């Protein structure tokens, strides 16, 4: 069974590159993308991904803060 991935990065180029990398892998399916930690939390709640790839430095909410909240919401 394929694992779902949520990609979170404020840089469009990085989001696109990560999307392309995961799309080439048969074991993964990108279920969503987000531009900041706040969007990541919203998307994760809806999509329930198996894996979340978070950038550490983003506007609105950084990856560390988002990871803390996500760990609490989705242990």
PDB file of N, CA, C and O in Angstrom:
ATOM      1  N   UNK A   1       0.845  -1.184   0.000  1.00  0.00           N
ATOM      2  CA  UNK A   1       0.000   0.000   0.000  1.00  0.00           C
ATOM      3  C   UNK A   1       0.888   1.245   0.000  1.00  0.00           C
ATOM      4  O   UNK A   1       1.866   1.323   0.733  1.00  0.00           O
ATOM      5  N   UNK A   2       0.526   2.218  -0.817  1.00  0.00           N
ATOM      6  CA  UNK A   2       1.304   3.458  -0.919  1.00  0.00           C
ATOM      7  C   UNK A   2       1.084   4.334   0.307  1.00  0.00           C
ATOM      8  O   UNK A   2      -0.017   4.424   0.839  1.00  0.00           O
ATOM      9  N   UNK A   3       2.147   4.986   0.739  1.00  0.00           N
ATOM     10  CA  UNK A   3       2.090   5.927   1.855  1.00  0.00           C
ATOM     11  C   UNK A   3       1.809   7.322   1.313  1.00  0.00           C
ATOM     12  O   UNK A   3       2.346   7.716   0.278  1.00  0.00           O
ATOM     13  N   UNK A   4       0.981   8.071   2.014  1.00  0.00           N
ATOM     14  CA  UNK A   4       0.649   9.428   1.587  1.00  0.00           C
ATOM     15  C   UNK A   4       1.591  10.429   2.234  1.00  0.00           C
ATOM     16  O   UNK A   4       2.024  10.252   3.381  1.00  0.00           O
ATOM     17  N   UNK A   5       1.906  11.490   1.472  1.00  0.00           N
ATOM     18  CA  UNK A   5       2.869  12.502   1.909  1.00  0.00           C
ATOM     19  C   UNK A   5       2.265  13.895   1.766  1.00  0.00           C
ATOM     20  O   UNK A   5       1.654  14.214   0.746  1.00  0.00           O
ATOM     21  N   UNK A   6       2.459  14.719   2.782  1.00  0.00           N
ATOM     22  CA  UNK A   6       2.118  16.136   2.735  1.00  0.00           C
ATOM     23  C   UNK A   6       3.429  16.915   2.704  1.00  0.00           C
ATOM     24  O   UNK A   6       4.283  16.726   3.576  1.00  0.00           O
ATOM     25  N   UNK A   7       3.606  17.750   1.694  1.00  0.00           N
ATOM     26  CA  UNK A   7       4.821  18.544   1.528  1.00  0.00           C
ATOM     27  C   UNK A   7       4.548  19.967   1.991  1.00  0.00           C
ATOM     28  O   UNK A   7       3.585  20.591   1.542  1.00  0.00           O
ATOM     29  N   UNK A   8       5.417  20.483   2.875  1.00  0.00           N
ATOM     30  CA  UNK A   8       5.218  21.827   3.428  1.00  0.00           C
ATOM     31  C   UNK A   8       6.515  22.623   3.300  1.00  0.00           C
ATOM     32  O   UNK A   8       7.527  22.298   3.919  1.00  0.00           O
ATOM     33  N   UNK A   9       6.476  23.661   2.461  1.00  0.00           N
ATOM     34  CA  UNK A   9       7.633  24.538   2.280  1.00  0.00           C
ATOM     35  C   UNK A   9       7.141  25.847   1.700  1.00  0.00           C
ATOM     36  O   UNK A   9       6.234  25.853   0.873  1.00  0.00           O
ATOM     37  N   UNK A  10       7.734  26.961   2.137  1.00  0.00           N
ATOM     38  CA  UNK A  10       7.312  28.268   1.629  1.00  0.00           C
ATOM     39  C   UNK A  10       7.909  28.575   0.256  1.00  0.00           C
ATOM     40  O   UNK A  10       7.446  29.474  -0.429  1.00  0.00           O
ATOM     41  N   UNK A  11       8.900  27.811  -0.168  1.00  0.00           N
ATOM     42  CA  UNK A  11       9.555  28.039  -1.457  1.00  0.00           C
ATOM     43  C   UNK A  11       8.891  27.185  -2.529  1.00  0.00           C
ATOM     44  O   UNK A  11       8.894  25.947  -2.447  1.00  0.00           O
ATOM     45  N   UNK A  12       8.336  27.830  -3.548  1.00  0.00           N
ATOM     46  CA  UNK A  12       7.631  27.126  -4.616  1.00  0.00           C
ATOM     47  C   UNK A  12       8.531  26.124  -5.328  1.00  0.00           C
ATOM     48  O   UNK A  12       8.108  25.008  -5.631  1.00  0.00           O
ATOM     49  N   UNK A  13       9.782  26.502  -5.587  1.00  0.00           N
ATOM     50  CA  UNK A  13      10.714  25.609  -6.273  1.00  0.00           C
ATOM     51  C   UNK A  13      10.948  24.335  -5.462  1.00  0.00           C
ATOM     52  O   UNK A  13      10.939  23.228  -6.005  1.00  0.00           O
ATOM     53  N   UNK A  14      11.152  24.475  -4.161  1.00  0.00           N
ATOM     54  CA  UNK A  14      11.385  23.319  -3.296  1.00  0.00           C
ATOM     55  C   UNK A  14      10.148  22.435  -3.239  1.00  0.00           C
ATOM     56  O   UNK A  14      10.254  21.199  -3.324  1.00  0.00           O
ATOM     57  N   UNK A  15       8.969  23.034  -3.095  1.00  0.00           N
ATOM     58  CA  UNK A  15       7.728  22.240  -3.087  1.00  0.00           C
ATOM     59  C   UNK A  15       7.609  21.427  -4.362  1.00  0.00           C
ATOM     60  O   UNK A  15       7.292  20.238  -4.329  1.00  0.00           O
ATOM     61  N   UNK A  16       7.859  22.069  -5.497  1.00  0.00           N
ATOM     62  CA  UNK A  16       7.753  21.390  -6.786  1.00  0.00           C
ATOM     63  C   UNK A  16       8.789  20.268  -6.896  1.00  0.00           C
ATOM     64  O   UNK A  16       8.473  19.163  -7.346  1.00  0.00           O
ATOM     65  N   UNK A  17      10.020  20.540  -6.472  1.00  0.00           N
ATOM     66  CA  UNK A  17      11.086  19.532  -6.546  1.00  0.00           C
ATOM     67  C   UNK A  17      10.745  18.318  -5.675  1.00  0.00           C
ATOM     68  O   UNK A  17      10.895  17.168  -6.110  1.00  0.00           O
ATOM     69  N   UNK A  18      10.298  18.565  -4.454  1.00  0.00           N
ATOM     70  CA  UNK A  18       9.918  17.456  -3.577  1.00  0.00           C
ATOM     71  C   UNK A  18       8.742  16.675  -4.148  1.00  0.00           C
ATOM     72  O   UNK A  18       8.707  15.439  -4.091  1.00  0.00           O
ATOM     73  N   UNK A  19       7.780  17.389  -4.716  1.00  0.00           N
ATOM     74  CA  UNK A  19       6.631  16.740  -5.344  1.00  0.00           C
ATOM     75  C   UNK A  19       7.101  15.791  -6.445  1.00  0.00           C
ATOM     76  O   UNK A  19       6.685  14.632  -6.505  1.00  0.00           O
ATOM     77  N   UNK A  20       7.995  16.266  -7.290  1.00  0.00           N
ATOM     78  CA  UNK A  20       8.521  15.443  -8.391  1.00  0.00           C
ATOM     79  C   UNK A  20       9.277  14.224  -7.868  1.00  0.00           C
ATOM     80  O   UNK A  20       9.140  13.124  -8.412  1.00  0.00           O
ATOM     81  N   UNK A  21      10.067  14.407  -6.838  1.00  0.00           N
ATOM     82  CA  UNK A  21      10.820  13.287  -6.263  1.00  0.00           C
ATOM     83  C   UNK A  21       9.866  12.221  -5.729  1.00  0.00           C
ATOM     84  O   UNK A  21      10.035  11.030  -6.011  1.00  0.00           O
ATOM     85  N   UNK A  22       8.875  12.628  -4.962  1.00  0.00           N
ATOM     86  CA  UNK A  22       7.937  11.655  -4.404  1.00  0.00           C
ATOM     87  C   UNK A  22       7.065  11.020  -5.476  1.00  0.00           C
ATOM     88  O   UNK A  22       6.688   9.848  -5.357  1.00  0.00           O
ATOM     89  N   UNK A  23       6.729  11.749  -6.525  1.00  0.00           N
ATOM     90  CA  UNK A  23       5.909  11.191  -7.603  1.00  0.00           C
ATOM     91  C   UNK A  23       6.630  10.055  -8.331  1.00  0.00           C
ATOM     92  O   UNK A  23       5.994   9.145  -8.857  1.00  0.00           O
ATOM     93  N   UNK A  24       7.951  10.088  -8.366  1.00  0.00           N
ATOM     94  CA  UNK A  24       8.732   9.040  -9.029  1.00  0.00           C
ATOM     95  C   UNK A  24       8.788   7.755  -8.209  1.00  0.00           C
ATOM     96  O   UNK A  24       9.111   6.706  -8.738  1.00  0.00           O
ATOM     97  N   UNK A  25       8.515   7.866  -6.932  1.00  0.00           N
ATOM     98  CA  UNK A  25       8.583   6.707  -6.041  1.00  0.00           C
ATOM     99  C   UNK A  25       7.250   5.964  -6.045  1.00  0.00           C
ATOM    100  O   UNK A  25       6.202   6.564  -5.859  1.00  0.00           O
ATOM    101  N   UNK A  26       7.317   4.663  -6.238  1.00  0.00           N
ATOM    102  CA  UNK A  26       6.080   3.868  -6.294  1.00  0.00           C
ATOM    103  C   UNK A  26       5.456   3.659  -4.919  1.00  0.00           C
ATOM    104  O   UNK A  26       4.275   3.338  -4.824  1.00  0.00           O
ATOM    105  N   UNK A  27       6.237   3.847  -3.854  1.00  0.00           N
ATOM    106  CA  UNK A  27       5.729   3.625  -2.501  1.00  0.00           C
ATOM    107  C   UNK A  27       5.046   4.843  -1.889  1.00  0.00           C
ATOM    108  O   UNK A  27       4.492   4.751  -0.800  1.00  0.00           O
ATOM    109  N   UNK A  28       5.117   6.003  -2.570  1.00  0.00           N
ATOM    110  CA  UNK A  28       4.572   7.236  -2.013  1.00  0.00           C
ATOM    111  C   UNK A  28       3.595   7.908  -2.972  1.00  0.00           C
ATOM    112  O   UNK A  28       3.741   7.813  -4.183  1.00  0.00           O
ATOM    113  N   UNK A  29       2.631   8.601  -2.387  1.00  0.00           N
ATOM    114  CA  UNK A  29       1.684   9.412  -3.151  1.00  0.00           C
ATOM    115  C   UNK A  29       1.541  10.756  -2.442  1.00  0.00           C
ATOM    116  O   UNK A  29       1.220  10.798  -1.239  1.00  0.00           O
ATOM    117  N   UNK A  30       1.794  11.842  -3.145  1.00  0.00           N
ATOM    118  CA  UNK A  30       1.640  13.173  -2.558  1.00  0.00           C
ATOM    119  C   UNK A  30       0.146  13.470  -2.464  1.00  0.00           C
ATOM    120  O   UNK A  30      -0.561  13.505  -3.469  1.00  0.00           O
ATOM    121  N   UNK A  31      -0.329  13.665  -1.244  1.00  0.00           N
ATOM    122  CA  UNK A  31      -1.755  13.920  -1.047  1.00  0.00           C
ATOM    123  C   UNK A  31      -2.047  15.411  -0.908  1.00  0.00           C
ATOM    124  O   UNK A  31      -3.196  15.833  -1.016  1.00  0.00           O
ATOM    125  N   UNK A  32      -0.988  16.225  -0.662  1.00  0.00           N
ATOM    126  CA  UNK A  32      -1.211  17.651  -0.523  1.00  0.00           C
ATOM    127  C   UNK A  32       0.081  18.422  -0.363  1.00  0.00           C
ATOM    128  O   UNK A  32       1.137  17.846  -0.113  1.00  0.00           O
ATOM    129  N   UNK A  33      -0.032  19.738  -0.528  1.00  0.00           N
ATOM    130  CA  UNK A  33       1.095  20.648  -0.337  1.00  0.00           C
ATOM    131  C   UNK A  33       0.603  21.858   0.452  1.00  0.00           C
ATOM    132  O   UNK A  33      -0.571  22.207   0.394  1.00  0.00           O
ATOM    133  N   UNK A  34       1.512  22.473   1.190  1.00  0.00           N
ATOM    134  CA  UNK A  34       1.177  23.669   1.967  1.00  0.00           C
ATOM    135  C   UNK A  34       2.381  24.606   1.965  1.00  0.00           C
ATOM    136  O   UNK A  34       3.508  24.167   1.759  1.00  0.00           O
ATOM    137  N   UNK A  35       2.114  25.898   2.209  1.00  0.00           N
ATOM    138  CA  UNK A  35       3.155  26.918   2.158  1.00  0.00           C
ATOM    139  C   UNK A  35       3.676  27.338   3.529  1.00  0.00           C
ATOM    140  O   UNK A  35       4.676  28.031   3.611  1.00  0.00           O
ATOM    141  N   UNK A  36       2.980  26.950   4.603  1.00  0.00           N
ATOM    142  CA  UNK A  36       3.432  27.325   5.950  1.00  0.00           C
ATOM    143  C   UNK A  36       2.854  26.350   6.978  1.00  0.00           C
ATOM    144  O   UNK A  36       2.036  25.488   6.639  1.00  0.00           O
ATOM    145  N   UNK A  37       3.296  26.496   8.216  1.00  0.00           N
ATOM    146  CA  UNK A  37       2.870  25.582   9.257  1.00  0.00           C
ATOM    147  C   UNK A  37       1.378  25.592   9.524  1.00  0.00           C
ATOM    148  O   UNK A  37       0.778  24.549   9.792  1.00  0.00           O
ATOM    149  N   UNK A  38       0.762  26.760   9.464  1.00  0.00           N
ATOM    150  CA  UNK A  38      -0.686  26.855   9.692  1.00  0.00           C
ATOM    151  C   UNK A  38      -1.440  26.052   8.634  1.00  0.00           C
ATOM    152  O   UNK A  38      -2.351  25.290   8.947  1.00  0.00           O
ATOM    153  N   UNK A  39      -1.058  26.218   7.364  1.00  0.00           N
ATOM    154  CA  UNK A  39      -1.683  25.439   6.287  1.00  0.00           C
ATOM    155  C   UNK A  39      -1.417  23.949   6.477  1.00  0.00           C
ATOM    156  O   UNK A  39      -2.286  23.123   6.192  1.00  0.00           O
ATOM    157  N   UNK A  40      -0.229  23.609   6.945  1.00  0.00           N
ATOM    158  CA  UNK A  40       0.124  22.205   7.169  1.00  0.00           C
ATOM    159  C   UNK A  40      -0.816  21.557   8.177  1.00  0.00           C
ATOM    160  O   UNK A  40      -1.290  20.432   7.968  1.00  0.00           O
ATOM    161  N   UNK A  41      -1.099  22.269   9.255  1.00  0.00           N
ATOM    162  CA  UNK A  41      -1.988  21.740  10.282  1.00  0.00           C
ATOM    163  C   UNK A  41      -3.388  21.538   9.720  1.00  0.00           C
ATOM    164  O   UNK A  41      -4.019  20.495   9.935  1.00  0.00           O
ATOM    165  N   UNK A  42      -3.882  22.525   8.968  1.00  0.00           N
ATOM    166  CA  UNK A  42      -5.200  22.411   8.351  1.00  0.00           C
ATOM    167  C   UNK A  42      -5.262  21.241   7.371  1.00  0.00           C
ATOM    168  O   UNK A  42      -6.190  20.429   7.407  1.00  0.00           O
ATOM    169  N   UNK A  43      -4.259  21.158   6.487  1.00  0.00           N
ATOM    170  CA  UNK A  43      -4.216  20.084   5.481  1.00  0.00           C
ATOM    171  C   UNK A  43      -4.092  18.710   6.148  1.00  0.00           C
ATOM    172  O   UNK A  43      -4.755  17.761   5.749  1.00  0.00           O
ATOM    173  N   UNK A  44      -3.230  18.602   7.150  1.00  0.00           N
ATOM    174  CA  UNK A  44      -3.021  17.320   7.823  1.00  0.00           C
ATOM    175  C   UNK A  44      -4.306  16.834   8.493  1.00  0.00           C
ATOM    176  O   UNK A  44      -4.601  15.642   8.468  1.00  0.00           O
ATOM    177  N   UNK A  45      -5.061  17.758   9.058  1.00  0.00           N
ATOM    178  CA  UNK A  45      -6.326  17.380   9.682  1.00  0.00           C
ATOM    179  C   UNK A  45      -7.317  16.817   8.687  1.00  0.00           C
ATOM    180  O   UNK A  45      -8.068  15.891   9.007  1.00  0.00           O
ATOM    181  N   UNK A  46      -7.303  17.351   7.492  1.00  0.00           N
ATOM    182  CA  UNK A  46      -8.216  16.870   6.444  1.00  0.00           C
ATOM    183  C   UNK A  46      -7.709  15.615   5.748  1.00  0.00           C
ATOM    184  O   UNK A  46      -8.483  14.697   5.473  1.00  0.00           O
ATOM    185  N   UNK A  47      -6.420  15.574   5.459  1.00  0.00           N
ATOM    186  CA  UNK A  47      -5.860  14.517   4.623  1.00  0.00           C
ATOM    187  C   UNK A  47      -5.309  13.317   5.393  1.00  0.00           C
ATOM    188  O   UNK A  47      -5.185  12.240   4.829  1.00  0.00           O
ATOM    189  N   UNK A  48      -4.938  13.526   6.657  1.00  0.00           N
ATOM    190  CA  UNK A  48      -4.366  12.462   7.499  1.00  0.00           C
ATOM    191  C   UNK A  48      -3.217  11.728   6.804  1.00  0.00           C
ATOM    192  O   UNK A  48      -3.254  10.515   6.596  1.00  0.00           O
ATOM    193  N   UNK A  49      -2.162  12.456   6.392  1.00  0.00           N
ATOM    194  CA  UNK A  49      -1.050  11.819   5.668  1.00  0.00           C
ATOM    195  C   UNK A  49      -0.243  10.889   6.566  1.00  0.00           C
ATOM    196  O   UNK A  49      -0.232  11.039   7.791  1.00  0.00           O
ATOM    197  N   UNK A  50       0.441   9.945   5.933  1.00  0.00           N
ATOM    198  CA  UNK A  50       1.337   9.041   6.660  1.00  0.00           C
ATOM    199  C   UNK A  50       2.651   9.728   6.997  1.00  0.00           C
ATOM    200  O   UNK A  50       3.300   9.387   7.984  1.00  0.00           O
ATOM    201  N   UNK A  51       3.054  10.683   6.156  1.00  0.00           N
ATOM    202  CA  UNK A  51       4.328  11.383   6.310  1.00  0.00           C
ATOM    203  C   UNK A  51       4.125  12.863   6.011  1.00  0.00           C
ATOM    204  O   UNK A  51       3.415  13.214   5.069  1.00  0.00           O
ATOM    205  N   UNK A  52       4.753  13.717   6.821  1.00  0.00           N
ATOM    206  CA  UNK A  52       4.720  15.159   6.577  1.00  0.00           C
ATOM    207  C   UNK A  52       6.160  15.642   6.486  1.00  0.00           C
ATOM    208  O   UNK A  52       6.944  15.449   7.414  1.00  0.00           O
ATOM    209  N   UNK A  53       6.517  16.268   5.362  1.00  0.00           N
ATOM    210  CA  UNK A  53       7.847  16.834   5.166  1.00  0.00           C
ATOM    211  C   UNK A  53       7.724  18.331   5.414  1.00  0.00           C
ATOM    212  O   UNK A  53       7.060  19.039   4.665  1.00  0.00           O
ATOM    213  N   UNK A  54       8.354  18.807   6.501  1.00  0.00           N
ATOM    214  CA  UNK A  54       8.221  20.200   6.935  1.00  0.00           C
ATOM    215  C   UNK A  54       9.530  20.973   6.774  1.00  0.00           C
ATOM    216  O   UNK A  54      10.582  20.507   7.214  1.00  0.00           O
ATOM    217  N   UNK A  55       9.440  22.154   6.182  1.00  0.00           N
ATOM    218  CA  UNK A  55      10.550  23.107   6.187  1.00  0.00           C
ATOM    219  C   UNK A  55      10.614  23.690   7.601  1.00  0.00           C
ATOM    220  O   UNK A  55       9.585  23.899   8.241  1.00  0.00           O
ATOM    221  N   UNK A  56      11.805  23.936   8.096  1.00  0.00           N
ATOM    222  CA  UNK A  56      11.928  24.499   9.443  1.00  0.00           C
ATOM    223  C   UNK A  56      11.659  25.991   9.491  1.00  0.00           C
ATOM    224  O   UNK A  56      11.081  26.498  10.446  1.00  0.00           O
ATOM    225  N   UNK A  57      12.077  26.722   8.458  1.00  0.00           N
ATOM    226  CA  UNK A  57      11.965  28.173   8.462  1.00  0.00           C
ATOM    227  C   UNK A  57      10.920  28.631   7.451  1.00  0.00           C
ATOM    228  O   UNK A  57      11.163  28.604   6.243  1.00  0.00           O
ATOM    229  N   UNK A  58       9.748  29.020   7.965  1.00  0.00           N
ATOM    230  CA  UNK A  58       8.643  29.480   7.108  1.00  0.00           C
ATOM    231  C   UNK A  58       7.927  30.641   7.774  1.00  0.00           C
ATOM    232  O   UNK A  58       7.949  30.757   9.003  1.00  0.00           O
ATOM    233  N   UNK A  59       7.268  31.484   6.990  1.00  0.00           N
ATOM    234  CA  UNK A  59       6.459  32.559   7.569  1.00  0.00           C
ATOM    235  C   UNK A  59       5.174  31.996   8.178  1.00  0.00           C
ATOM    236  O   UNK A  59       4.850  30.836   7.970  1.00  0.00           O
ATOM    237  N   UNK A  60       4.463  32.797   8.895  1.00  0.00           N
ATOM    238  CA  UNK A  60       3.188  32.491   9.564  1.00  0.00           C
ATOM    239  C   UNK A  60       3.421  31.548  10.745  1.00  0.00           C
ATOM    240  O   UNK A  60       3.138  31.892  11.868  1.00  0.00           O
ATOM    241  N   UNK A  61       3.924  30.328  10.478  1.00  0.00           N
ATOM    242  CA  UNK A  61       4.260  29.382  11.538  1.00  0.00           C
ATOM    243  C   UNK A  61       5.399  28.503  11.032  1.00  0.00           C
ATOM    244  O   UNK A  61       5.283  27.890   9.971  1.00  0.00           O
ATOM    245  N   UNK A  62       6.496  28.436  11.788  1.00  0.00           N
ATOM    246  CA  UNK A  62       7.639  27.647  11.324  1.00  0.00           C
ATOM    247  C   UNK A  62       7.391  26.148  11.516  1.00  0.00           C
ATOM    248  O   UNK A  62       6.425  25.723  12.157  1.00  0.00           O
ATOM    249  N   UNK A  63       8.281  25.357  10.940  1.00  0.00           N
ATOM    250  CA  UNK A  63       8.130  23.914  10.963  1.00  0.00           C
ATOM    251  C   UNK A  63       8.214  23.299  12.347  1.00  0.00           C
ATOM    252  O   UNK A  63       7.523  22.318  12.638  1.00  0.00           O
ATOM    253  N   UNK A  64       9.050  23.868  13.236  1.00  0.00           N
ATOM    254  CA  UNK A  64       9.163  23.320  14.589  1.00  0.00           C
ATOM    255  C   UNK A  64       7.868  23.494  15.378  1.00  0.00           C
ATOM    256  O   UNK A  64       7.403  22.575  16.050  1.00  0.00           O
ATOM    257  N   UNK A  65       7.292  24.678  15.292  1.00  0.00           N
ATOM    258  CA  UNK A  65       6.028  24.922  15.995  1.00  0.00           C
ATOM    259  C   UNK A  65       4.927  24.047  15.411  1.00  0.00           C
ATOM    260  O   UNK A  65       4.137  23.448  16.141  1.00  0.00           O
ATOM    261  N   UNK A  66       4.875  23.950  14.086  1.00  0.00           N
ATOM    262  CA  UNK A  66       3.873  23.109  13.433  1.00  0.00           C
ATOM    263  C   UNK A  66       4.053  21.647  13.831  1.00  0.00           C
ATOM    264  O   UNK A  66       3.073  20.948  14.102  1.00  0.00           O
ATOM    265  N   UNK A  67       5.299  21.178  13.907  1.00  0.00           N
ATOM    266  CA  UNK A  67       5.565  19.792  14.285  1.00  0.00           C
ATOM    267  C   UNK A  67       5.065  19.501  15.700  1.00  0.00           C
ATOM    268  O   UNK A  67       4.492  18.434  15.955  1.00  0.00           O
ATOM    269  N   UNK A  68       5.271  20.436  16.614  1.00  0.00           N
ATOM    270  CA  UNK A  68       4.788  20.252  17.991  1.00  0.00           C
ATOM    271  C   UNK A  68       3.265  20.100  18.022  1.00  0.00           C
ATOM    272  O   UNK A  68       2.727  19.227  18.703  1.00  0.00           O
ATOM    273  N   UNK A  69       2.584  20.954  17.288  1.00  0.00           N
ATOM    274  CA  UNK A  69       1.122  20.900  17.251  1.00  0.00           C
ATOM    275  C   UNK A  69       0.653  19.623  16.552  1.00  0.00           C
ATOM    276  O   UNK A  69      -0.261  18.941  17.029  1.00  0.00           O
ATOM    277  N   UNK A  70       1.279  19.294  15.442  1.00  0.00           N
ATOM    278  CA  UNK A  70       0.902  18.080  14.702  1.00  0.00           C
ATOM    279  C   UNK A  70       1.133  16.825  15.533  1.00  0.00           C
ATOM    280  O   UNK A  70       0.318  15.887  15.496  1.00  0.00           O
ATOM    281  N   UNK A  71       2.218  16.790  16.296  1.00  0.00           N
ATOM    282  CA  UNK A  71       2.495  15.641  17.143  1.00  0.00           C
ATOM    283  C   UNK A  71       1.381  15.462  18.187  1.00  0.00           C
ATOM    284  O   UNK A  71       0.980  14.343  18.496  1.00  0.00           O
ATOM    285  N   UNK A  72       0.874  16.571  18.685  1.00  0.00           N
ATOM    286  CA  UNK A  72      -0.212  16.513  19.655  1.00  0.00           C
ATOM    287  C   UNK A  72      -1.521  16.086  18.990  1.00  0.00           C
ATOM    288  O   UNK A  72      -2.266  15.265  19.551  1.00  0.00           O
ATOM    289  N   UNK A  73      -1.810  16.615  17.798  1.00  0.00           N
ATOM    290  CA  UNK A  73      -3.056  16.311  17.097  1.00  0.00           C
ATOM    291  C   UNK A  73      -3.069  14.931  16.443  1.00  0.00           C
ATOM    292  O   UNK A  73      -4.116  14.295  16.351  1.00  0.00           O
ATOM    293  N   UNK A  74      -1.886  14.522  15.983  1.00  0.00           N
ATOM    294  CA  UNK A  74      -1.777  13.261  15.231  1.00  0.00           C
ATOM    295  C   UNK A  74      -0.612  12.435  15.777  1.00  0.00           C
ATOM    296  O   UNK A  74       0.411  12.311  15.111  1.00  0.00           O
ATOM    297  N   UNK A  75      -0.744  11.890  16.981  1.00  0.00           N
ATOM    298  CA  UNK A  75       0.398  11.173  17.583  1.00  0.00           C
ATOM    299  C   UNK A  75       0.822   9.943  16.759  1.00  0.00           C
ATOM    300  O   UNK A  75       0.080   9.375  16.053  1.00  0.00           O
TER     301      UNK A  75
END
